[in-house]
Backbone as a ProteinNet text record, in pm:
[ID]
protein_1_A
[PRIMARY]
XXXXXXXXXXXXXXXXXXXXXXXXXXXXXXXXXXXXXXXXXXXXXXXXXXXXXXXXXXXXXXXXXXXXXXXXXXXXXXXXXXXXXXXXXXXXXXXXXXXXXXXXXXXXXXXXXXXXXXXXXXXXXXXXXXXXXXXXXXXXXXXXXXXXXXXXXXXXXXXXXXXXXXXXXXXXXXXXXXXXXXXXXX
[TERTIARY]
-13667.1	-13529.9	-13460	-13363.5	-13297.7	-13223	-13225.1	-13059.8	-13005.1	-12860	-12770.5	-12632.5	-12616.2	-12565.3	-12453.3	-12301.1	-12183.2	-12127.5	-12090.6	-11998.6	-11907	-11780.5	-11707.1	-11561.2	-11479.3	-11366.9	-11285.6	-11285.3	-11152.9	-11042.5	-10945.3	-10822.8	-10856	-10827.9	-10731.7	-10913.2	-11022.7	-11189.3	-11203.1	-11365.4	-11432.7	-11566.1	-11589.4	-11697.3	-11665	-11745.1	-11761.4	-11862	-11962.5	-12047.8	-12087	-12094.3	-12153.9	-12297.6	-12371.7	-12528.7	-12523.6	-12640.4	-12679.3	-12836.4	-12916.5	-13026.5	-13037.8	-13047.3	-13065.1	-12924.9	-13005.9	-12854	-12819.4	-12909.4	-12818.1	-12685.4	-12630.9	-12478.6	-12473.5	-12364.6	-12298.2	-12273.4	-12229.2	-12154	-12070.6	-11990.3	-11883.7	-11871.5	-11932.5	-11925.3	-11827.6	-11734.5	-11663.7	-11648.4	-11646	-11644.2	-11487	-11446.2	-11407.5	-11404	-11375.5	-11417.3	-11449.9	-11460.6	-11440.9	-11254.5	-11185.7	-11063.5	-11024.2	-10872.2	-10820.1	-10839.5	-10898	-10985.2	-10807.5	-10798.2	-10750.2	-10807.5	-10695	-10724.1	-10897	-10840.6	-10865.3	-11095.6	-11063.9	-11193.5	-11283.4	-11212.1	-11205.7	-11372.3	-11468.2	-11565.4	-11564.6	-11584.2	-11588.1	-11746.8	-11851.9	-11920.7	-11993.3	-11935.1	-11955.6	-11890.4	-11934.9	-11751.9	-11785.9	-11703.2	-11748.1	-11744.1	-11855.6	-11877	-11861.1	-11764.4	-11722.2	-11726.3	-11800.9	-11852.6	-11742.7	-11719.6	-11634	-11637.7	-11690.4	-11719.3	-11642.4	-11597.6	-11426.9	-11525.6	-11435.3	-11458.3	-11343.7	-11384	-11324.6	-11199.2	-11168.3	-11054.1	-11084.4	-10982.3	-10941.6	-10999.2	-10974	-11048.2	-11145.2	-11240.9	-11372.2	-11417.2	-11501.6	-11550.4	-11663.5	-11798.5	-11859	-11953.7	-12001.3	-12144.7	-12091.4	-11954.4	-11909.4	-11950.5	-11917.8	-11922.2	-12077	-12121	-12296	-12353	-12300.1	-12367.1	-12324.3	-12176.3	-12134.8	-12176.9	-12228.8	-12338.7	-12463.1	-12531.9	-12650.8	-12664.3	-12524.1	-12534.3	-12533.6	-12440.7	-12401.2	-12581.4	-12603	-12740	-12845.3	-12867	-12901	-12893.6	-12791.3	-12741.9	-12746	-12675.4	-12627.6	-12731.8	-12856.3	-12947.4	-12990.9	-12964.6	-12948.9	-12836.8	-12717.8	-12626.4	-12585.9	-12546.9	-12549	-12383.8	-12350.3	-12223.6	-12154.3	-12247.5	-12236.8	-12175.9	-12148.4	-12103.8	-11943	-11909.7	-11752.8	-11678.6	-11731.5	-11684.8	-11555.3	-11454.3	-11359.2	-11292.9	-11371	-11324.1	-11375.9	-11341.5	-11380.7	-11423.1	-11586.8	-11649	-11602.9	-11585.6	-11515.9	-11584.8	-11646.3	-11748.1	-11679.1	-11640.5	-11563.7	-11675.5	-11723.6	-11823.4	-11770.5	-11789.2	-11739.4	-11848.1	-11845.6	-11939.8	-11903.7	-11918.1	-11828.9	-11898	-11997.5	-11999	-12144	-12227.2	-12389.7	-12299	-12369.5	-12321.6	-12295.9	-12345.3	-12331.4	-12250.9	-12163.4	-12096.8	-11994.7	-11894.4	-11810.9	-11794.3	-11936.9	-11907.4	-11860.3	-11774.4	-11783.4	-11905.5	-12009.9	-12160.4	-12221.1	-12212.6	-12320	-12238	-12124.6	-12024.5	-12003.2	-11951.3	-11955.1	-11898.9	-11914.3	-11868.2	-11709.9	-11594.1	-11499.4	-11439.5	-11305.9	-11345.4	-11303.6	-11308.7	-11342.7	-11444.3	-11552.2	-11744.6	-11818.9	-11895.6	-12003.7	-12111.2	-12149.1	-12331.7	-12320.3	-12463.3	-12502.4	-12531.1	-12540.3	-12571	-12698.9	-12728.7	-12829.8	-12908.8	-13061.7	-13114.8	-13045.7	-13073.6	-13015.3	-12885.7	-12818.7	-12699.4	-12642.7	-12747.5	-12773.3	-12824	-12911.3	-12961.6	-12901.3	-12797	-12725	-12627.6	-12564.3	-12481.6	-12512.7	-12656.7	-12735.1	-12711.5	-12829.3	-12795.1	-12662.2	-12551.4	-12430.4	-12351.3	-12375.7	-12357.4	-12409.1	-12538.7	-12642.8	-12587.4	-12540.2	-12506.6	-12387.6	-12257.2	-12169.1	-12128.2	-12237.7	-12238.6	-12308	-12388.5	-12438.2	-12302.6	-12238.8	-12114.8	-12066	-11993.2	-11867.6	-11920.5	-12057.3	-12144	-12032	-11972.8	-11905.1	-11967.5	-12049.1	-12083.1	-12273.4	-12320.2	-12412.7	-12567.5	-12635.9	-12719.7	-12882.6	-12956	-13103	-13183.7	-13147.7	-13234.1	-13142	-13194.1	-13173.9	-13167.1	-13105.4	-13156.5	-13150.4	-13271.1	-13269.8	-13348.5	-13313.6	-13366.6	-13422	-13487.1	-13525.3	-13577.3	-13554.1	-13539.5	-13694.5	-13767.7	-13901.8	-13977.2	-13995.7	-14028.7	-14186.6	-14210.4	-14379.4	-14398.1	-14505.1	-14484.2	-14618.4	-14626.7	-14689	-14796.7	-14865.7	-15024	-15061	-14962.8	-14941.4	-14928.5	-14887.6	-14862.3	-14716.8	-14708.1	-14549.1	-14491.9	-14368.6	-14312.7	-14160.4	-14161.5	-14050.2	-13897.2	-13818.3	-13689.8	-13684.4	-13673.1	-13697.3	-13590.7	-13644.6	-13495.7	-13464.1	-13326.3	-13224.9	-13300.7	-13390.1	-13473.7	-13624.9	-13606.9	-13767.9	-13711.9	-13588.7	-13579.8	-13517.2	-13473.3	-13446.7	-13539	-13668.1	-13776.9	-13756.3	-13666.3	-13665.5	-13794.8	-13836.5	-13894.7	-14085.2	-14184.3	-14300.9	-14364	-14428	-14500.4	-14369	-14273.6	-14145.9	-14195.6	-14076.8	-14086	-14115.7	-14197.3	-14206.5	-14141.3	-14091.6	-13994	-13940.8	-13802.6	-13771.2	-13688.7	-13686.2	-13621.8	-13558.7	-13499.9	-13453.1	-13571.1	-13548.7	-13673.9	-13607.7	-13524.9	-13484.4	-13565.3	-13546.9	-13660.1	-13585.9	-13574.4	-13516.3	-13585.6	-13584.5	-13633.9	-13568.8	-13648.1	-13624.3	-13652.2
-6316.2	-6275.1	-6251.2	-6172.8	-6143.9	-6238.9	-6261.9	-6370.4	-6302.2	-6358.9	-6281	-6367.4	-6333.6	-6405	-6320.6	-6350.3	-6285.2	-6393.4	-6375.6	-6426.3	-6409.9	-6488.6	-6459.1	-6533.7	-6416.4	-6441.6	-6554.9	-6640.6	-6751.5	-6819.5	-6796.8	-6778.7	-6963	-7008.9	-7142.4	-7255.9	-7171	-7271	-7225	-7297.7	-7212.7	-7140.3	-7175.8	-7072.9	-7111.3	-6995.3	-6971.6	-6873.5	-6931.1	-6845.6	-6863.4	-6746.7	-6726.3	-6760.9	-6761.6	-6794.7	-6794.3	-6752.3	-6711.8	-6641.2	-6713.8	-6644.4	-6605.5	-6461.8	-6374.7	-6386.4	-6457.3	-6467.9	-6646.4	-6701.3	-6822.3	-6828.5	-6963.6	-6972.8	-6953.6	-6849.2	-6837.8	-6970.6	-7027.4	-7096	-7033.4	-7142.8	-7100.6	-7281.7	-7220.7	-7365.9	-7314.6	-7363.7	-7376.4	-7501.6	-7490.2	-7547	-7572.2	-7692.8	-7709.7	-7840.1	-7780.4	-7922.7	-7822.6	-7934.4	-8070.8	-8052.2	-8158.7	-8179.3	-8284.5	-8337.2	-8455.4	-8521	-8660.9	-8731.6	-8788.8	-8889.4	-9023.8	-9141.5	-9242.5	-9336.3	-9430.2	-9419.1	-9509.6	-9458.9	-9340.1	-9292.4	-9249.6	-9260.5	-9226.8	-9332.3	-9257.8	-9367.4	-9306.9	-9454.6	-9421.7	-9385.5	-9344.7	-9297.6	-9125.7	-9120.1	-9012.2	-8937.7	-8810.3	-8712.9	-8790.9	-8790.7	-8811.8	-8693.4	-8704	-8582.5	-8615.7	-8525.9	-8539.8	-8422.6	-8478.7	-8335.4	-8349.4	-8262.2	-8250.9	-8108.1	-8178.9	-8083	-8028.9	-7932.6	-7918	-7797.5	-7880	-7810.5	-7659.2	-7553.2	-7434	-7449	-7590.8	-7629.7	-7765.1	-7850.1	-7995.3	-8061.3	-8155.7	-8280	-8270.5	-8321.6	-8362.2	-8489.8	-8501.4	-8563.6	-8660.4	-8772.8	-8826.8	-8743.7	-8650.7	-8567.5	-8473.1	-8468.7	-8353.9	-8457.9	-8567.1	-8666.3	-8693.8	-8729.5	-8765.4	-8642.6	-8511.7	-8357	-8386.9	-8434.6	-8445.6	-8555.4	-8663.6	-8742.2	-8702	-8558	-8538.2	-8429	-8317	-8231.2	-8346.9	-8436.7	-8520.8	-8543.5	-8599.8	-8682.1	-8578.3	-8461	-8336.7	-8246	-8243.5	-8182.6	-8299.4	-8380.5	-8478.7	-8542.4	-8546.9	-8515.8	-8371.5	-8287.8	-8194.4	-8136.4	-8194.7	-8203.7	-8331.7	-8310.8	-8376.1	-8399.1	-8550.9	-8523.2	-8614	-8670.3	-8780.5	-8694.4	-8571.6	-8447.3	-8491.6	-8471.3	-8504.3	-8626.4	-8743.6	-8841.1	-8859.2	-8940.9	-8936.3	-8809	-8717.5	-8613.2	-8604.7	-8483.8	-8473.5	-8350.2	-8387.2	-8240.8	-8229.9	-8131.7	-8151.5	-8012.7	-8064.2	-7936.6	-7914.5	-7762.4	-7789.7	-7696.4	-7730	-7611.3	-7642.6	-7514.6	-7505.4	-7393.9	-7471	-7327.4	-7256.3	-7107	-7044.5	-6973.5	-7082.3	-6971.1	-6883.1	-6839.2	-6727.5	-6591.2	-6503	-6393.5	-6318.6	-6304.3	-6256.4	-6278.8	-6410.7	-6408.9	-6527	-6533.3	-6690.3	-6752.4	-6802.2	-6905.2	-7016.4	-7130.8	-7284.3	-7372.3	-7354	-7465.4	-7414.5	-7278.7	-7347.4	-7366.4	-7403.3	-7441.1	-7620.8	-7646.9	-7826	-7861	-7970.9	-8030.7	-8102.8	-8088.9	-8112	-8269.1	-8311.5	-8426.7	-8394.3	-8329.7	-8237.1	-8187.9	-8159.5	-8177.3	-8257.5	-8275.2	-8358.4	-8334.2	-8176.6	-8139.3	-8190.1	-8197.8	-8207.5	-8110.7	-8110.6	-7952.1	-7961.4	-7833.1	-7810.6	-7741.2	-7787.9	-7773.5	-7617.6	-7563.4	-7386.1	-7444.4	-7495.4	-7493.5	-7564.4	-7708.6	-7769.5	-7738.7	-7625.8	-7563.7	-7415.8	-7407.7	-7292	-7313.5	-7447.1	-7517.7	-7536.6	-7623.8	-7647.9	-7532.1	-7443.5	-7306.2	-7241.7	-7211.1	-7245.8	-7271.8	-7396.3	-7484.7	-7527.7	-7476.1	-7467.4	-7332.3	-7214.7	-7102.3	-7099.2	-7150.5	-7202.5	-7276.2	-7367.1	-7418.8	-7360.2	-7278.2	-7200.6	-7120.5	-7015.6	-6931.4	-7043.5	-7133.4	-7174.3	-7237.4	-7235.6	-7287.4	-7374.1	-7462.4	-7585.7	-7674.3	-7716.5	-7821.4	-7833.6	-7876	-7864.5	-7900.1	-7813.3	-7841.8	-7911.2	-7947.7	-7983.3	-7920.5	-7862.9	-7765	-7704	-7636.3	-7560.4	-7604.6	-7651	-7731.8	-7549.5	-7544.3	-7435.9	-7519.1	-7493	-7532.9	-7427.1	-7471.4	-7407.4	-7447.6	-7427.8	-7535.2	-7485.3	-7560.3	-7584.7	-7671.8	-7574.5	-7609.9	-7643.3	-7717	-7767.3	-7741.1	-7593	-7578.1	-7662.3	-7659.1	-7697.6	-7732.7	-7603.8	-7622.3	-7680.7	-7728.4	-7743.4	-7657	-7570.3	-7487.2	-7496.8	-7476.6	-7486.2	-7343.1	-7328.6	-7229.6	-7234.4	-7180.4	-7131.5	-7029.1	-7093.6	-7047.5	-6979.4	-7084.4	-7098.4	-7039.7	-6893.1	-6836.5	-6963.8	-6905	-6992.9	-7050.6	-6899.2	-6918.3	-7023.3	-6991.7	-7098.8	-7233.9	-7290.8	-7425.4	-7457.1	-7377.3	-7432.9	-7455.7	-7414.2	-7409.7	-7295.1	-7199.2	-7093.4	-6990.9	-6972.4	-6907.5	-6969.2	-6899.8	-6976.3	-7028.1	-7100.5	-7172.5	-7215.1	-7328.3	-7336.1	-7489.6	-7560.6	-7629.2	-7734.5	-7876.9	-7942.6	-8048.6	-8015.4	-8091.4	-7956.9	-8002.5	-7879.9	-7973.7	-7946.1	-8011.3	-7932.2	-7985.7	-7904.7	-7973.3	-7854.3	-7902.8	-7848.4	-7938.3	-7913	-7971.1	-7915.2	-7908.7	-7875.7	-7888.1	-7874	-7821.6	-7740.1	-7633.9	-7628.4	-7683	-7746.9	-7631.8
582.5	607.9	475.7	484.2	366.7	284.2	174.3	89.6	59.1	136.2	74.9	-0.8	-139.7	-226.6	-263.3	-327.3	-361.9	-433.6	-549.3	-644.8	-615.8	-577	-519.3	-643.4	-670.3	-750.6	-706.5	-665.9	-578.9	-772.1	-645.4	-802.1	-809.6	-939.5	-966.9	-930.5	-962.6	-998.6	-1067.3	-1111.6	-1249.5	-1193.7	-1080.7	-1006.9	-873.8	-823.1	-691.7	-607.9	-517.8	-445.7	-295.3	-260.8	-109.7	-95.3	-11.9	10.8	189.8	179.8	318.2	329.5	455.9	473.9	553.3	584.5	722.5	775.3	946.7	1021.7	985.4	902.2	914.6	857.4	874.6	873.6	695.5	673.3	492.2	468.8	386.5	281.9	166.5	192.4	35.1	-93.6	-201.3	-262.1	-409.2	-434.3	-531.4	-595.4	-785.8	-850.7	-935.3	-988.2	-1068.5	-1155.9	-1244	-1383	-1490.2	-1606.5	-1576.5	-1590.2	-1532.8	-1453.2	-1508.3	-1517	-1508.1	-1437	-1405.5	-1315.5	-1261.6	-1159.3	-1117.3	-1186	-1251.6	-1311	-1215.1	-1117.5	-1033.9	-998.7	-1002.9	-1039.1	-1150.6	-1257.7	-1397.2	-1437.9	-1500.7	-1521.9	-1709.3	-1752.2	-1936.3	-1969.1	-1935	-2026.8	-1954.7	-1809.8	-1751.3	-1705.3	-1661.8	-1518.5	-1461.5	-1331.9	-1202.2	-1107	-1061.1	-991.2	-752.8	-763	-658.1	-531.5	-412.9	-374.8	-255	-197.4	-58.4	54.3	156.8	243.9	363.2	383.2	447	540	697.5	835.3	807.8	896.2	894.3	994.7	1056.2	1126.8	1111.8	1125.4	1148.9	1010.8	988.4	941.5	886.7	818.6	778	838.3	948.6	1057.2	1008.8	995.9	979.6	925.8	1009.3	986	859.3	825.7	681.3	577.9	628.9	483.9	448.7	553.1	512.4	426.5	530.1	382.7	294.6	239.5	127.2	10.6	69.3	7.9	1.2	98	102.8	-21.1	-49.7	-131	-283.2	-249	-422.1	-454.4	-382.4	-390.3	-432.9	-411.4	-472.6	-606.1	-570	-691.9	-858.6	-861.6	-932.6	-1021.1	-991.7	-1092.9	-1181.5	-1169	-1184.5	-1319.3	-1320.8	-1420.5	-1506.4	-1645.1	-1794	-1772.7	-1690.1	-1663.6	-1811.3	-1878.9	-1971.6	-2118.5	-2163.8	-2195.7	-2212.8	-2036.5	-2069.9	-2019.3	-2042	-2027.2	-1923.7	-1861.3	-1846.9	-1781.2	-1724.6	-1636.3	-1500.7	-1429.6	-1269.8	-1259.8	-1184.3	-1182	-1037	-952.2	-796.8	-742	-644.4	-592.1	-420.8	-373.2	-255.7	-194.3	-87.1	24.5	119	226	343.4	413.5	545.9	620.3	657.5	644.3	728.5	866.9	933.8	1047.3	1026.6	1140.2	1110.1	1048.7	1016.9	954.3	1020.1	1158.3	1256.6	1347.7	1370.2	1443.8	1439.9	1420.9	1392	1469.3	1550.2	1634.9	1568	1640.3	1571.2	1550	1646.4	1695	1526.1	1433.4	1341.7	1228.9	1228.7	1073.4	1091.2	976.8	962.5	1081.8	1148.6	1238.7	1187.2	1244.8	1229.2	1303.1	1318.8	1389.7	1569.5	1644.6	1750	1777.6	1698.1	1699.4	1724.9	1796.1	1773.5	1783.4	1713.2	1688	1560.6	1538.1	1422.2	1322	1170.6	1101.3	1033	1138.1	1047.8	958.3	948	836.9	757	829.2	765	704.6	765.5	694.8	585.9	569.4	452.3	342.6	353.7	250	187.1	291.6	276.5	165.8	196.5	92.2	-43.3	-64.6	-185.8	-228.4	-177.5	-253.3	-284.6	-229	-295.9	-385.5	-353.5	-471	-595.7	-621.8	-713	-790.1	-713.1	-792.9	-837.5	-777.7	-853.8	-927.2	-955.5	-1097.4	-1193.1	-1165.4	-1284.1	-1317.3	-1194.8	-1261.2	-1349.9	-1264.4	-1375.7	-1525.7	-1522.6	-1689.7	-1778.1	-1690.5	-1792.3	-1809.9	-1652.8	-1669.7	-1751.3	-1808.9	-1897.5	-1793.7	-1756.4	-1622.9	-1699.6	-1643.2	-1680.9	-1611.3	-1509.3	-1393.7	-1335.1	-1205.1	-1085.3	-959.1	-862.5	-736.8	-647.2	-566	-477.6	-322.4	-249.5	-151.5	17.8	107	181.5	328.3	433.5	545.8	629.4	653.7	653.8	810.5	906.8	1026.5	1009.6	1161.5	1194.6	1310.9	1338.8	1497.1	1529.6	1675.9	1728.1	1728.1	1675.1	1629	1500.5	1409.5	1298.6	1176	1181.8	1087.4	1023	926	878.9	847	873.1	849.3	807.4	644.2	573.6	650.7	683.1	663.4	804	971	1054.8	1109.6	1219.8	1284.5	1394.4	1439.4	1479.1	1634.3	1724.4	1801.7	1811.1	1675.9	1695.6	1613.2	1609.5	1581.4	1680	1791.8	1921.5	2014	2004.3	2051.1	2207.1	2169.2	2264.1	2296	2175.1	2119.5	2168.4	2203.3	2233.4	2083.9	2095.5	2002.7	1907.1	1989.2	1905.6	1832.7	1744.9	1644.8	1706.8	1636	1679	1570	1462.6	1351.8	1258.8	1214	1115.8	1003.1	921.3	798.5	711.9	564.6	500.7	351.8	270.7	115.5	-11.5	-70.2	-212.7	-338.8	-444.5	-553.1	-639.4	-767.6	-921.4	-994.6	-1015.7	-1113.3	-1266.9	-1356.6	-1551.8	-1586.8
[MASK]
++++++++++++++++++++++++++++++++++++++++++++++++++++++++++++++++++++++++++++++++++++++++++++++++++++++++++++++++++++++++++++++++++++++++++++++++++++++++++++++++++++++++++++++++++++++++++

């Protein structure tokens, strides 16, 4: 399926990018930093790097926050936050929805949701967010995080970057596990 990627100008960050594979759901991940931290989060020998994952309505619900520990937990090896001491790296993604169509069922779950997100759309983010920190090149990187969501059908075979049909198991010879697979690239 196709990637489709856009740098996207957003006023008042230091980067910003789209990501999307095929028809899975876009993302939007914007950067800024390093920033005037809050005392109260302020750490003396590193940034702090702060990820936040915002529904396309309401709230940020349980399942926004766990991505948002799942993207930190990703990424965050990945960047030399020890550089600028005493600042705030602040990473904002949001889903916006398949490319094809703005339903609500494949963007973050809000607190009015209760699917879960998936793999496509976790990796939709990484990737994202991996390219908007390269735009905004403040923060000083050690790699690349790229990622790619990674089914097991039936017979055992695995298959790379699973349409929306065959991780529902609509599809014959449908999934019998699907995941997401990030990797750092030095």
């Amino acid at each position: 399926r196709p990637i489709h990627i856009s740098y996207d100008g957003l006023a008042r960050v230091d980067g910003s990018a789209r990501f999307s594979f095929g028809q899975s759901p876009t993302s939007l991940a914007s950067l800024s930093g390093p920033i005037e931290v809050r005392l109260a989060a302020e750490l003396p020998s590193k940034a702090t790097f702060e990820v936040l994952v915002r529904p396309l309505s309401g709230i940020p619900a349980t399942e926004a926050k766990a991505l948002a520990a799942i993207l930190r937990a990703c990424l965050e090896p990945s960047l030399i936050l020890t550089r600028n001491p005493r600042t705030l790296v602040q990473l904002v993604v949001q889903g916006l929805g398949s490319s094809s169509s703005s339903s609500a069922s494949s963007s973050v779950p809000s607190s009015s949701s209760s699917s879960a997100v998936s793999p496509g759309l976790t990796t939709s983010m990484i990737n994202a967010s991996s390219l908007s920190l390269l735009i905004a090149s403040s923060i000083p990187m050690r790699g690349v995080v790229c990622a790619v969501s990674v089914g097991l059908r039936d017979d055992g075979t695995l298959i790379l970057d699973p349409s929306d049909d065959e991780a529902s198991g609509e599809r014959e010879g449908g999934l019998k596990a699907i995941g997401a697979f990030a990797f750092m690239i030095t």
